[in-house]
mmCIF file of C-alpha atoms and ligand atoms in Angstrom:
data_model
loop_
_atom_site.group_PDB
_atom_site.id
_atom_site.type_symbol
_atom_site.label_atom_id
_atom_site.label_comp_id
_atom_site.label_asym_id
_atom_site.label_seq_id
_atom_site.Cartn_x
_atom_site.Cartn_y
_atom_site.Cartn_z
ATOM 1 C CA UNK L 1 -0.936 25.794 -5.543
ATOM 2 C CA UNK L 2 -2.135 23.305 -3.326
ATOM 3 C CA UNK L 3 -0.486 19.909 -1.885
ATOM 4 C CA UNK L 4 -2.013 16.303 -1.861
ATOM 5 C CA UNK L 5 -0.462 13.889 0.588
ATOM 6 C CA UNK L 6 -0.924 10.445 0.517
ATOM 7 C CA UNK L 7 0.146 7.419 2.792
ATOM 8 C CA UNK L 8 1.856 4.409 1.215
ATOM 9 C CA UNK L 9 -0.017 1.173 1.855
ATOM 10 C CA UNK L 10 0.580 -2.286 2.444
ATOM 11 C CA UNK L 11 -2.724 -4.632 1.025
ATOM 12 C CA UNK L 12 -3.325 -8.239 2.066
ATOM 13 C CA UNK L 13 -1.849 -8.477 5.085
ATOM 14 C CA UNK L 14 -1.341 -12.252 4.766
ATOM 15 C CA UNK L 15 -4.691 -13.953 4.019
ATOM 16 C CA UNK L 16 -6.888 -10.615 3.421
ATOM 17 C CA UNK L 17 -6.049 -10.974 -0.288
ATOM 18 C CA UNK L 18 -7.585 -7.889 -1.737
ATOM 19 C CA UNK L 19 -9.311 -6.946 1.301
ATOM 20 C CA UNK L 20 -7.467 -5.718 4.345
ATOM 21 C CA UNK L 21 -5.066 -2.853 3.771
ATOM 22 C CA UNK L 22 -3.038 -0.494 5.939
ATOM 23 C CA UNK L 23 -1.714 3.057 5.317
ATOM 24 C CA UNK L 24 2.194 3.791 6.582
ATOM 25 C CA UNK L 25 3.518 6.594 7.247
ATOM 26 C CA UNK L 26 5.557 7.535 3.815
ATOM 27 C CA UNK L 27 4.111 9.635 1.602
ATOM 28 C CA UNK L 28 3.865 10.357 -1.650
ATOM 29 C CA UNK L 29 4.019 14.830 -1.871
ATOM 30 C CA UNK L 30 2.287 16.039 -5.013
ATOM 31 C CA UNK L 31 1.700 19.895 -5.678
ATOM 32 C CA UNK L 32 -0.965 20.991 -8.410
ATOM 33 C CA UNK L 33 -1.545 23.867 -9.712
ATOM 34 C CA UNK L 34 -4.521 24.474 -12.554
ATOM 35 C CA UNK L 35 -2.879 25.657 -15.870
ATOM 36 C CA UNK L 36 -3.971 25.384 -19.548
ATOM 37 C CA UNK L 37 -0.972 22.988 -20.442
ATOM 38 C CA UNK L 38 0.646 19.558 -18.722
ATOM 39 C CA UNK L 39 3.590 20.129 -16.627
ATOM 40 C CA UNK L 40 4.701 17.262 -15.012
ATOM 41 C CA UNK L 41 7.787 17.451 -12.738
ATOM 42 C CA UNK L 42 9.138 14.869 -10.222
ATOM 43 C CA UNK L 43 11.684 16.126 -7.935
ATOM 44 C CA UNK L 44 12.197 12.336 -6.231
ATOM 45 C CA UNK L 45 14.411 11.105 -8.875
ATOM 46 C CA UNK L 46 11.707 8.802 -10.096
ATOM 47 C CA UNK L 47 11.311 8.523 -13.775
ATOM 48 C CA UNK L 48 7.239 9.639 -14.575
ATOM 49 C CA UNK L 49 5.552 9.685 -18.007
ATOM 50 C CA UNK L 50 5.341 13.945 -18.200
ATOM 51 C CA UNK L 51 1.989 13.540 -20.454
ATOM 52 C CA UNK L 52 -0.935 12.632 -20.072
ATOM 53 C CA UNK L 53 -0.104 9.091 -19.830
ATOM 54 C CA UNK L 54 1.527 10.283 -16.262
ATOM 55 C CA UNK L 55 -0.983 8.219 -13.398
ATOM 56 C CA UNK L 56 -1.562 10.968 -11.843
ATOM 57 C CA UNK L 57 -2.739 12.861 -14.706
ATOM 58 C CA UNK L 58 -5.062 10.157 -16.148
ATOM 59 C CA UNK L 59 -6.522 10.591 -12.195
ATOM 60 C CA UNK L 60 -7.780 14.135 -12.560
ATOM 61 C CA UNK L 61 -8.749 13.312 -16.325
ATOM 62 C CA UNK L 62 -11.042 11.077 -14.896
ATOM 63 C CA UNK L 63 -12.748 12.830 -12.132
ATOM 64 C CA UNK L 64 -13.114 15.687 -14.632
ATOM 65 C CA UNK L 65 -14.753 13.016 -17.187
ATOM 66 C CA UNK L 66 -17.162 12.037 -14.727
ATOM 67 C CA UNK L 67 -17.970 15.593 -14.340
ATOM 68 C CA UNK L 68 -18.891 16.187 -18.019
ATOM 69 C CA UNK L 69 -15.429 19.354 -17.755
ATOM 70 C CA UNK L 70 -12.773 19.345 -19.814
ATOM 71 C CA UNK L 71 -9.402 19.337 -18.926
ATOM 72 C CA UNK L 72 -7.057 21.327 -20.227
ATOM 73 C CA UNK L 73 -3.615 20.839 -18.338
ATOM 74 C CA UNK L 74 -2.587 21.273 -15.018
ATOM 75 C CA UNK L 75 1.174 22.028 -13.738
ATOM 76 C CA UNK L 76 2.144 18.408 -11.602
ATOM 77 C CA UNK L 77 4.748 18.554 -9.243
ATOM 78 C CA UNK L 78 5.311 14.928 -7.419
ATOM 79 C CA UNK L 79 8.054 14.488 -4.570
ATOM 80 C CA UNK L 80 7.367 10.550 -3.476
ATOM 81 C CA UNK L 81 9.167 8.708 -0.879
ATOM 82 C CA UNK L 82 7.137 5.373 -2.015
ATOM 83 C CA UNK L 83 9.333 3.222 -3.804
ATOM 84 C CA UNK L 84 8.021 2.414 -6.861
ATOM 85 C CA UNK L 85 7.034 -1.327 -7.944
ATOM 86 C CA UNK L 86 7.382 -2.686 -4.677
ATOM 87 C CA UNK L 87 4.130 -3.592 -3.164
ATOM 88 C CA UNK L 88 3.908 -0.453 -1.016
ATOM 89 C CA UNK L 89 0.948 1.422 -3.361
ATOM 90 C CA UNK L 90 3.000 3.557 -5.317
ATOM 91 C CA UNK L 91 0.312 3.544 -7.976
ATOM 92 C CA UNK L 92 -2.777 3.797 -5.389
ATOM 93 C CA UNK L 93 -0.918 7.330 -4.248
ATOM 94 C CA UNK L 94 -0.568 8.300 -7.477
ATOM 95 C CA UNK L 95 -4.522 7.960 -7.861
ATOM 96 C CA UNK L 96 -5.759 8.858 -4.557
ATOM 97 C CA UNK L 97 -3.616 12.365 -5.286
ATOM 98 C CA UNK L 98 -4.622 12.671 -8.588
ATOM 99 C CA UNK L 99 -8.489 12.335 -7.409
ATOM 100 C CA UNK L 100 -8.473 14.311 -4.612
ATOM 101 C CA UNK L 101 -6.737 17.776 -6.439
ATOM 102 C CA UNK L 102 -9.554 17.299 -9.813
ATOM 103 C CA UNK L 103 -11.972 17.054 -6.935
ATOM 104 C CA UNK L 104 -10.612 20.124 -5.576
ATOM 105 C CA UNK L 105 -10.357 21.787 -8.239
ATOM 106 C CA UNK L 106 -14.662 21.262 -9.383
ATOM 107 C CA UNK L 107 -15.423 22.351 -6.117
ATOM 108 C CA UNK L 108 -15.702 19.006 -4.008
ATOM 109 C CA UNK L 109 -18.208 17.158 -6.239
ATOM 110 C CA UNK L 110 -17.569 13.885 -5.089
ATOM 111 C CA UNK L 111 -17.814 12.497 -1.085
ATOM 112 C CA UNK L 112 -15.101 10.310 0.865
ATOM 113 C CA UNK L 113 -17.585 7.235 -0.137
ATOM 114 C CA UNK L 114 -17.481 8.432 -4.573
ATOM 115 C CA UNK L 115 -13.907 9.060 -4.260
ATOM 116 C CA UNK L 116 -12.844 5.190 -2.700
ATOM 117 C CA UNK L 117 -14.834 4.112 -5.542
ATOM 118 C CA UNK L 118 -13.699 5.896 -7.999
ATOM 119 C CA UNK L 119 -10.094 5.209 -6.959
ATOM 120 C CA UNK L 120 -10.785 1.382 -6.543
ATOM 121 C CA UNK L 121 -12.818 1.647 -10.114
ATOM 122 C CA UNK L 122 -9.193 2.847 -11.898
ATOM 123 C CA UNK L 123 -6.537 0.488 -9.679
ATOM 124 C CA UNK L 124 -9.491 -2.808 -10.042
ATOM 125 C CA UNK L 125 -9.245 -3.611 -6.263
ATOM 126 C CA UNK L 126 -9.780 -1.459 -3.096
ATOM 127 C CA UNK L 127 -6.735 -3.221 -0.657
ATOM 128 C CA UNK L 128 -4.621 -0.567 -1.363
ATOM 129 C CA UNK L 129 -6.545 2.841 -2.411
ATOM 130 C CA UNK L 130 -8.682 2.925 0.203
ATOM 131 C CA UNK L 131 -6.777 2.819 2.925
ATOM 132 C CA UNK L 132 -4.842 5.779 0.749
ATOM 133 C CA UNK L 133 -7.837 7.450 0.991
ATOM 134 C CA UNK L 134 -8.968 7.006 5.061
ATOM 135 C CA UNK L 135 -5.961 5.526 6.871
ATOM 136 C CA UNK L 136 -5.589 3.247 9.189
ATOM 137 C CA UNK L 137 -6.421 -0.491 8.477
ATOM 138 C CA UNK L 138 -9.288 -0.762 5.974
ATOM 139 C CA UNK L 139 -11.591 -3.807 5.495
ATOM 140 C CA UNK L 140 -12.374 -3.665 1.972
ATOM 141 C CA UNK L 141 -15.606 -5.712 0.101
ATOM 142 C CA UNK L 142 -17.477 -5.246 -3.406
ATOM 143 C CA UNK L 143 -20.437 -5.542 -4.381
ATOM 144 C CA UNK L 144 -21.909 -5.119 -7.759
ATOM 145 C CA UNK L 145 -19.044 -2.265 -8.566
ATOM 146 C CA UNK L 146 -19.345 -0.629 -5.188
ATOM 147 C CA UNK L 147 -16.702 -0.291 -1.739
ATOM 148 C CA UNK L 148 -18.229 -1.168 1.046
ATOM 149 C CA UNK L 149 -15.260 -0.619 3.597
ATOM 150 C CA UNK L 150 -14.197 0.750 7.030
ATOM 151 C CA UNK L 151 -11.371 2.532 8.432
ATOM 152 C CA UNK L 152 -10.240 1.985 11.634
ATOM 153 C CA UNK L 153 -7.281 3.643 13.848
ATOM 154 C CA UNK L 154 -4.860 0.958 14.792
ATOM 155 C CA UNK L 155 -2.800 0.862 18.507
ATOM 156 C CA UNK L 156 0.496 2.731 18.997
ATOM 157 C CA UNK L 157 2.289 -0.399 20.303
ATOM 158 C CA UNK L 158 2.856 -1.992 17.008
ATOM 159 C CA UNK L 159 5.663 -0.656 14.267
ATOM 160 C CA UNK L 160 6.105 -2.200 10.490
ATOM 161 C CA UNK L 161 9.516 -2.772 9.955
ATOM 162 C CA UNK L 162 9.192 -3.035 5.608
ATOM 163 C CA UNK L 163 12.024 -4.808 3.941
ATOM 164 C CA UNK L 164 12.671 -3.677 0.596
ATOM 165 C CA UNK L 165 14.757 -5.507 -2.318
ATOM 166 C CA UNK L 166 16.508 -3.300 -5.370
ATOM 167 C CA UNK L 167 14.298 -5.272 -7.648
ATOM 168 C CA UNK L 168 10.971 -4.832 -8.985
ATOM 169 C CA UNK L 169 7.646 -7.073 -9.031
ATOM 170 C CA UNK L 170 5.148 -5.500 -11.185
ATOM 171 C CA UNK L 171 1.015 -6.643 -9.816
ATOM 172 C CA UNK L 172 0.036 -7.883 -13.409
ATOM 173 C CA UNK L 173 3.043 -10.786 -12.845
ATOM 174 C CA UNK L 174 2.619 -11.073 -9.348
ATOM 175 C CA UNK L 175 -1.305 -11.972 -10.441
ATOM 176 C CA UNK L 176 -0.628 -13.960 -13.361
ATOM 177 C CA UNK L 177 0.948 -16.722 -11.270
ATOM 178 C CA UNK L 178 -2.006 -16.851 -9.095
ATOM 179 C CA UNK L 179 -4.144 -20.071 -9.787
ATOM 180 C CA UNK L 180 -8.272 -19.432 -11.043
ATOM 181 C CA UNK L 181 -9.834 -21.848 -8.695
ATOM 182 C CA UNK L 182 -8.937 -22.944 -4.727
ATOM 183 C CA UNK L 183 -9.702 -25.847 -2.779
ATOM 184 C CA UNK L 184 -13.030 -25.727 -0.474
ATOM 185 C CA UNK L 185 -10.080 -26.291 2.265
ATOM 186 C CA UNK L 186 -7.968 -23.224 1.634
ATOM 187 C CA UNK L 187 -10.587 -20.795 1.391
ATOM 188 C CA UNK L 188 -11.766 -22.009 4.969
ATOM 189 C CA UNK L 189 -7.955 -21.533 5.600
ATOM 190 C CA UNK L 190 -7.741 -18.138 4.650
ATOM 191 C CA UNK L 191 -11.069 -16.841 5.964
ATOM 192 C CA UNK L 192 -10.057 -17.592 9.383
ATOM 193 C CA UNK L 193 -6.929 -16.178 9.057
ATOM 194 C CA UNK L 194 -8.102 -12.450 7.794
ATOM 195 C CA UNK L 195 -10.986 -12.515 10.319
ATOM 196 C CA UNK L 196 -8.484 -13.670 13.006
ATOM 197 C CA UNK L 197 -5.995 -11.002 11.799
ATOM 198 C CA UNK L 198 -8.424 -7.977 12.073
ATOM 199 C CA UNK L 199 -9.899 -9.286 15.349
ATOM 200 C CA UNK L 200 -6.568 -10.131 16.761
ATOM 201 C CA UNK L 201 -5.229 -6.672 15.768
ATOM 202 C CA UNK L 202 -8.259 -4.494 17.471
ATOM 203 C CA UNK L 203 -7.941 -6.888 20.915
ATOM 204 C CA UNK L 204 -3.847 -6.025 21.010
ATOM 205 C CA UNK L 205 -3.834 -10.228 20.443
ATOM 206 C CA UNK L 206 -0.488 -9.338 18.838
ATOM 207 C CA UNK L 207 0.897 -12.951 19.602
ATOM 208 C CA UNK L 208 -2.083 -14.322 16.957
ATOM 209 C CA UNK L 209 -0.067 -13.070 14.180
ATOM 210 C CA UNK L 210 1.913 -15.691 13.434
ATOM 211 C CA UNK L 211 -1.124 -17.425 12.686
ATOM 212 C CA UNK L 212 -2.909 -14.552 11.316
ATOM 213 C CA UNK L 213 -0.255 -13.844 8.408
ATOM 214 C CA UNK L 214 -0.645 -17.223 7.156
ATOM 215 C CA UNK L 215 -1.798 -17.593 3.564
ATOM 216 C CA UNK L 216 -2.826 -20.415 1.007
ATOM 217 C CA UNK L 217 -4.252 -17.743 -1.766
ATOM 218 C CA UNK L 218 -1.068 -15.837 -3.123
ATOM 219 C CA UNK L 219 2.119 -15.707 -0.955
ATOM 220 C CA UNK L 220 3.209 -19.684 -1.781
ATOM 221 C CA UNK L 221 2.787 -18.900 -5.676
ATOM 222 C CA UNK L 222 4.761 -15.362 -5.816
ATOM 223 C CA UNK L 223 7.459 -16.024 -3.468
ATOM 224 C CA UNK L 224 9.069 -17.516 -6.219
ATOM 225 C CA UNK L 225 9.308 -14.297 -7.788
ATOM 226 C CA UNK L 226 11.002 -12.627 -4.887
ATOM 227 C CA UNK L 227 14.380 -14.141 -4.561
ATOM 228 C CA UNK L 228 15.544 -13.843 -0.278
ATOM 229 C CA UNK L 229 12.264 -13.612 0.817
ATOM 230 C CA UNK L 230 12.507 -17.000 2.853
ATOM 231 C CA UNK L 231 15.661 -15.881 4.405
ATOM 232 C CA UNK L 232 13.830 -12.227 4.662
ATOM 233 C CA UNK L 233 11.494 -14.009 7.005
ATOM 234 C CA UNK L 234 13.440 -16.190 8.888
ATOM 235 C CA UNK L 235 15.510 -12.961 9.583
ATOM 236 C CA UNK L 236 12.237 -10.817 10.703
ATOM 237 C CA UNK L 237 11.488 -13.778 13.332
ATOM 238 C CA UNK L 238 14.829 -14.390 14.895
ATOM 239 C CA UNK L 239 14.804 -10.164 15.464
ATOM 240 C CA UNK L 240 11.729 -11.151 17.365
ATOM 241 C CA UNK L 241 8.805 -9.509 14.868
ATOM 242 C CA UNK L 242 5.184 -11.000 15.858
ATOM 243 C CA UNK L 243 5.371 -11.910 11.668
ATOM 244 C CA UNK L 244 5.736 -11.120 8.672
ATOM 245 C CA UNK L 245 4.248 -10.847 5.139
ATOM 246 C CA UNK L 246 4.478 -10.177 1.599
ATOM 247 C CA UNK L 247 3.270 -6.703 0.961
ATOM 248 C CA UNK L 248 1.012 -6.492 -1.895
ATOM 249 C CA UNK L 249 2.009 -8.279 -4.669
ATOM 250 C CA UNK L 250 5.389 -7.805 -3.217
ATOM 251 C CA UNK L 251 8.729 -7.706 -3.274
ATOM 252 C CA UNK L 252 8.703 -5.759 -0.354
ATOM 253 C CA UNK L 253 7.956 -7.987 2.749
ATOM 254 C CA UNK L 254 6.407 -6.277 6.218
ATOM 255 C CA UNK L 255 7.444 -7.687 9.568
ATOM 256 C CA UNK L 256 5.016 -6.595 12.207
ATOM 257 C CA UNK L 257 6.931 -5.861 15.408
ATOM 258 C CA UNK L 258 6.407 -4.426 19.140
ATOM 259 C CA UNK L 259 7.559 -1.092 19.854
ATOM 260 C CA UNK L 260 9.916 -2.536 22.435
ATOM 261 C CA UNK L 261 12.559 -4.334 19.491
ATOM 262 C CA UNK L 262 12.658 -1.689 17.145
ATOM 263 C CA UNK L 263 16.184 -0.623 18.059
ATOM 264 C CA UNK L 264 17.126 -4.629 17.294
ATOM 265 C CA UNK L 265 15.631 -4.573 13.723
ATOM 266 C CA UNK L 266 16.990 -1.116 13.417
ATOM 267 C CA UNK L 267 20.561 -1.881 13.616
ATOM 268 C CA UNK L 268 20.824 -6.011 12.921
ATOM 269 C CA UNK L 269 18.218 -6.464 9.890
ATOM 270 C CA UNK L 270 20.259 -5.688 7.122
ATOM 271 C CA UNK L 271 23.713 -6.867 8.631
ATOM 272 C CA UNK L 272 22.145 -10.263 9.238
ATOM 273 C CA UNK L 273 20.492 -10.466 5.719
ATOM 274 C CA UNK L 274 23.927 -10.111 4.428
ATOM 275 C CA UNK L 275 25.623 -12.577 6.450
ATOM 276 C CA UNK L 276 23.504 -15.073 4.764
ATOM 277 C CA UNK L 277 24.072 -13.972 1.713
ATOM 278 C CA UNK L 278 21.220 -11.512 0.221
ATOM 279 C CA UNK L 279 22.063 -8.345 -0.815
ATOM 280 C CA UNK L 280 20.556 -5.057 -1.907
ATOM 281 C CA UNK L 281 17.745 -5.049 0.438
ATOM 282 C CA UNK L 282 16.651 -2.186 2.383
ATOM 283 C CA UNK L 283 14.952 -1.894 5.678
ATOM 284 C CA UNK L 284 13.019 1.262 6.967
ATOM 285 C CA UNK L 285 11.097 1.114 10.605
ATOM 286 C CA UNK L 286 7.280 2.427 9.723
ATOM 287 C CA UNK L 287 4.392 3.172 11.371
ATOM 288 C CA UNK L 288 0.678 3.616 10.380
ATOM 289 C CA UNK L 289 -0.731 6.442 9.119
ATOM 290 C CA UNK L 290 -4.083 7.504 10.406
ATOM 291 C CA UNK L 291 -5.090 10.280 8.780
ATOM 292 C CA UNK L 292 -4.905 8.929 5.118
ATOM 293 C CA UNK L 293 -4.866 11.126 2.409
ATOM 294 C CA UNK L 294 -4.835 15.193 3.165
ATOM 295 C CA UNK L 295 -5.172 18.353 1.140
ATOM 296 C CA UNK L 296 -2.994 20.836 2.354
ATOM 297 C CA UNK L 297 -4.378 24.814 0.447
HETATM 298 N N1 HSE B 1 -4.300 -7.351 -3.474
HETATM 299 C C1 HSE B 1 -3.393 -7.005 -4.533
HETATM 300 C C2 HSE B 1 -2.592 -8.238 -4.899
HETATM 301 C C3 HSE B 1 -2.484 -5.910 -4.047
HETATM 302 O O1 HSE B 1 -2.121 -8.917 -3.985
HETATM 303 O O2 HSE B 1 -2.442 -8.517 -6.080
HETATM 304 C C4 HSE B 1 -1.555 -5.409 -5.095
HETATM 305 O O3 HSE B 1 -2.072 -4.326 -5.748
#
């Protein structure tokens, strides 16, 4: 048996709509083991298709396509900490793990570079699979099909303190909402934001982020579909984070905060959120992953 891990991942990042994305440290566990019928178990709680409907499944099915083999089964067993639904890549883990055991399993076929691809070429956008796949913060572009990205190790000093509602947002809503055409003005708006955010982020320019974060492409149309979020992020900025920002599609919003104030956001986010009134969030103090996804045999 062997075991995939795979970081969750927050995409966007403010402005970098499908373009910047960062792996956290909370994985997604799944153990595979070749056999000649599906077995699917999930020992998180979470409710998975056992089939071959199951994500995961459909990832190895493809890799295996691609290869010409066919696939007969293979036992499944999936232990995530990624809540699902939420804007944290619960589906990109799910692929990147599914990928990287039918790779495994032909005898490494495909390179880093053929499996970001392939994962971007099942999810439809790289933001969140590929930096799944290399950790880190990823810069993410396509061209004619293809990923052209790069990985990058972030700084130590900074912590993502993710705040997490009961409810769930599911990408093909959180898209729908999203207008077909932008003003020349808030393109402009957002390219200097995502440059400014990946620039800002390699200098330790941590006090840019508040600027950085901002967003005229998706965050003002979904966050009517995430009910607190405004008091979310007034909450996140009187505990002192640099910012904060949908994550993903959302719900889940991710507060980007010095080292120094975790203990703050640790013990006052949630007790504050209620005083005003929203309930049924959850907070959890993260930090990046830079590994990205790893076989374990
Ligand atoms: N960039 C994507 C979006 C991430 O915001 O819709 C969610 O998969």
């Amino acid at each position: 048996m062997i075991k995939v891990r795979v970081p969750a991942t927050s995409a966007n990042l403010g402005a970098g709509f499908d373009a910047l994305g960062l792996a956290l440290n909370l994985y997604n566990n799944v153990w595979f083991e070749e056999s000649d019928r599906i077995e699917i178990l999930a020992k998180d709680g979470f409710d998975v298709p056992n089939d071959k409907t199951n994500l995961i499944y459909e990832a190895i099915q493809t890799v295996y396509n691609e290869c010409g083999v066919s696939l007969r089964g293979m036992k499944i067993i999936q232990e995530s900490k990624i809540p699902m639904t939420r804007g944290l890549g619960s589906s990109s883990a799910c692929i990147v793990a599914g990928i990287m055991a039918g790779n495994y399993f032909l005898g490494n076929p495909f390179s880093k570079d053929d499996l970001i691809n392939l994962a971007c070429k099942i999810e439809g956008h790289p933001d969140n699979t590929t930096p799944a796949i290399l950790g880190g913060i990823t810069v993410s572009a396509m061209d004619n099909g293809k990923v052209y990205t790069v990985g990058i190790p972030l700084n130590n000093d900074i912590c993502f303190g993710v705040f997490i509602p009961k409810f769930t947002l599911k990408t093909e809503l959180a898209r729908s909402v999203l207008p077909k055409e932008y003003k020349r003005e808030d393109v402009v708006f957002n390219l200097s934001r995502s440059s400014l955010m990946i620039a800002s982020l390699f200098s330790n320019k941590f006090e840019n982020l508040i600027v950085a974060t901002q967003d005229r492409l998706h965050q003002p149309y979904r966050l009517s579909l995430i009910d607190g979020a405004e008091t979310v992020f007034d909450t996140a900025k009187r505990l002192g984070a640099y910012s904060a920002c949908v994550s993903g599609a959302g719900p889940s919003i991710i507060s980007f905060i010095d080292r120094k104030k975790i203990d703050n956001f640790n013990k006052y986010a949630i007790s504050m959120l209620e005083d005003k009134g929203i309930k049924g969030w959850s907070f959890v103090m993260l930090e990046h992953d830079n590994e990205g996804a790893k076989i374990f045999i």
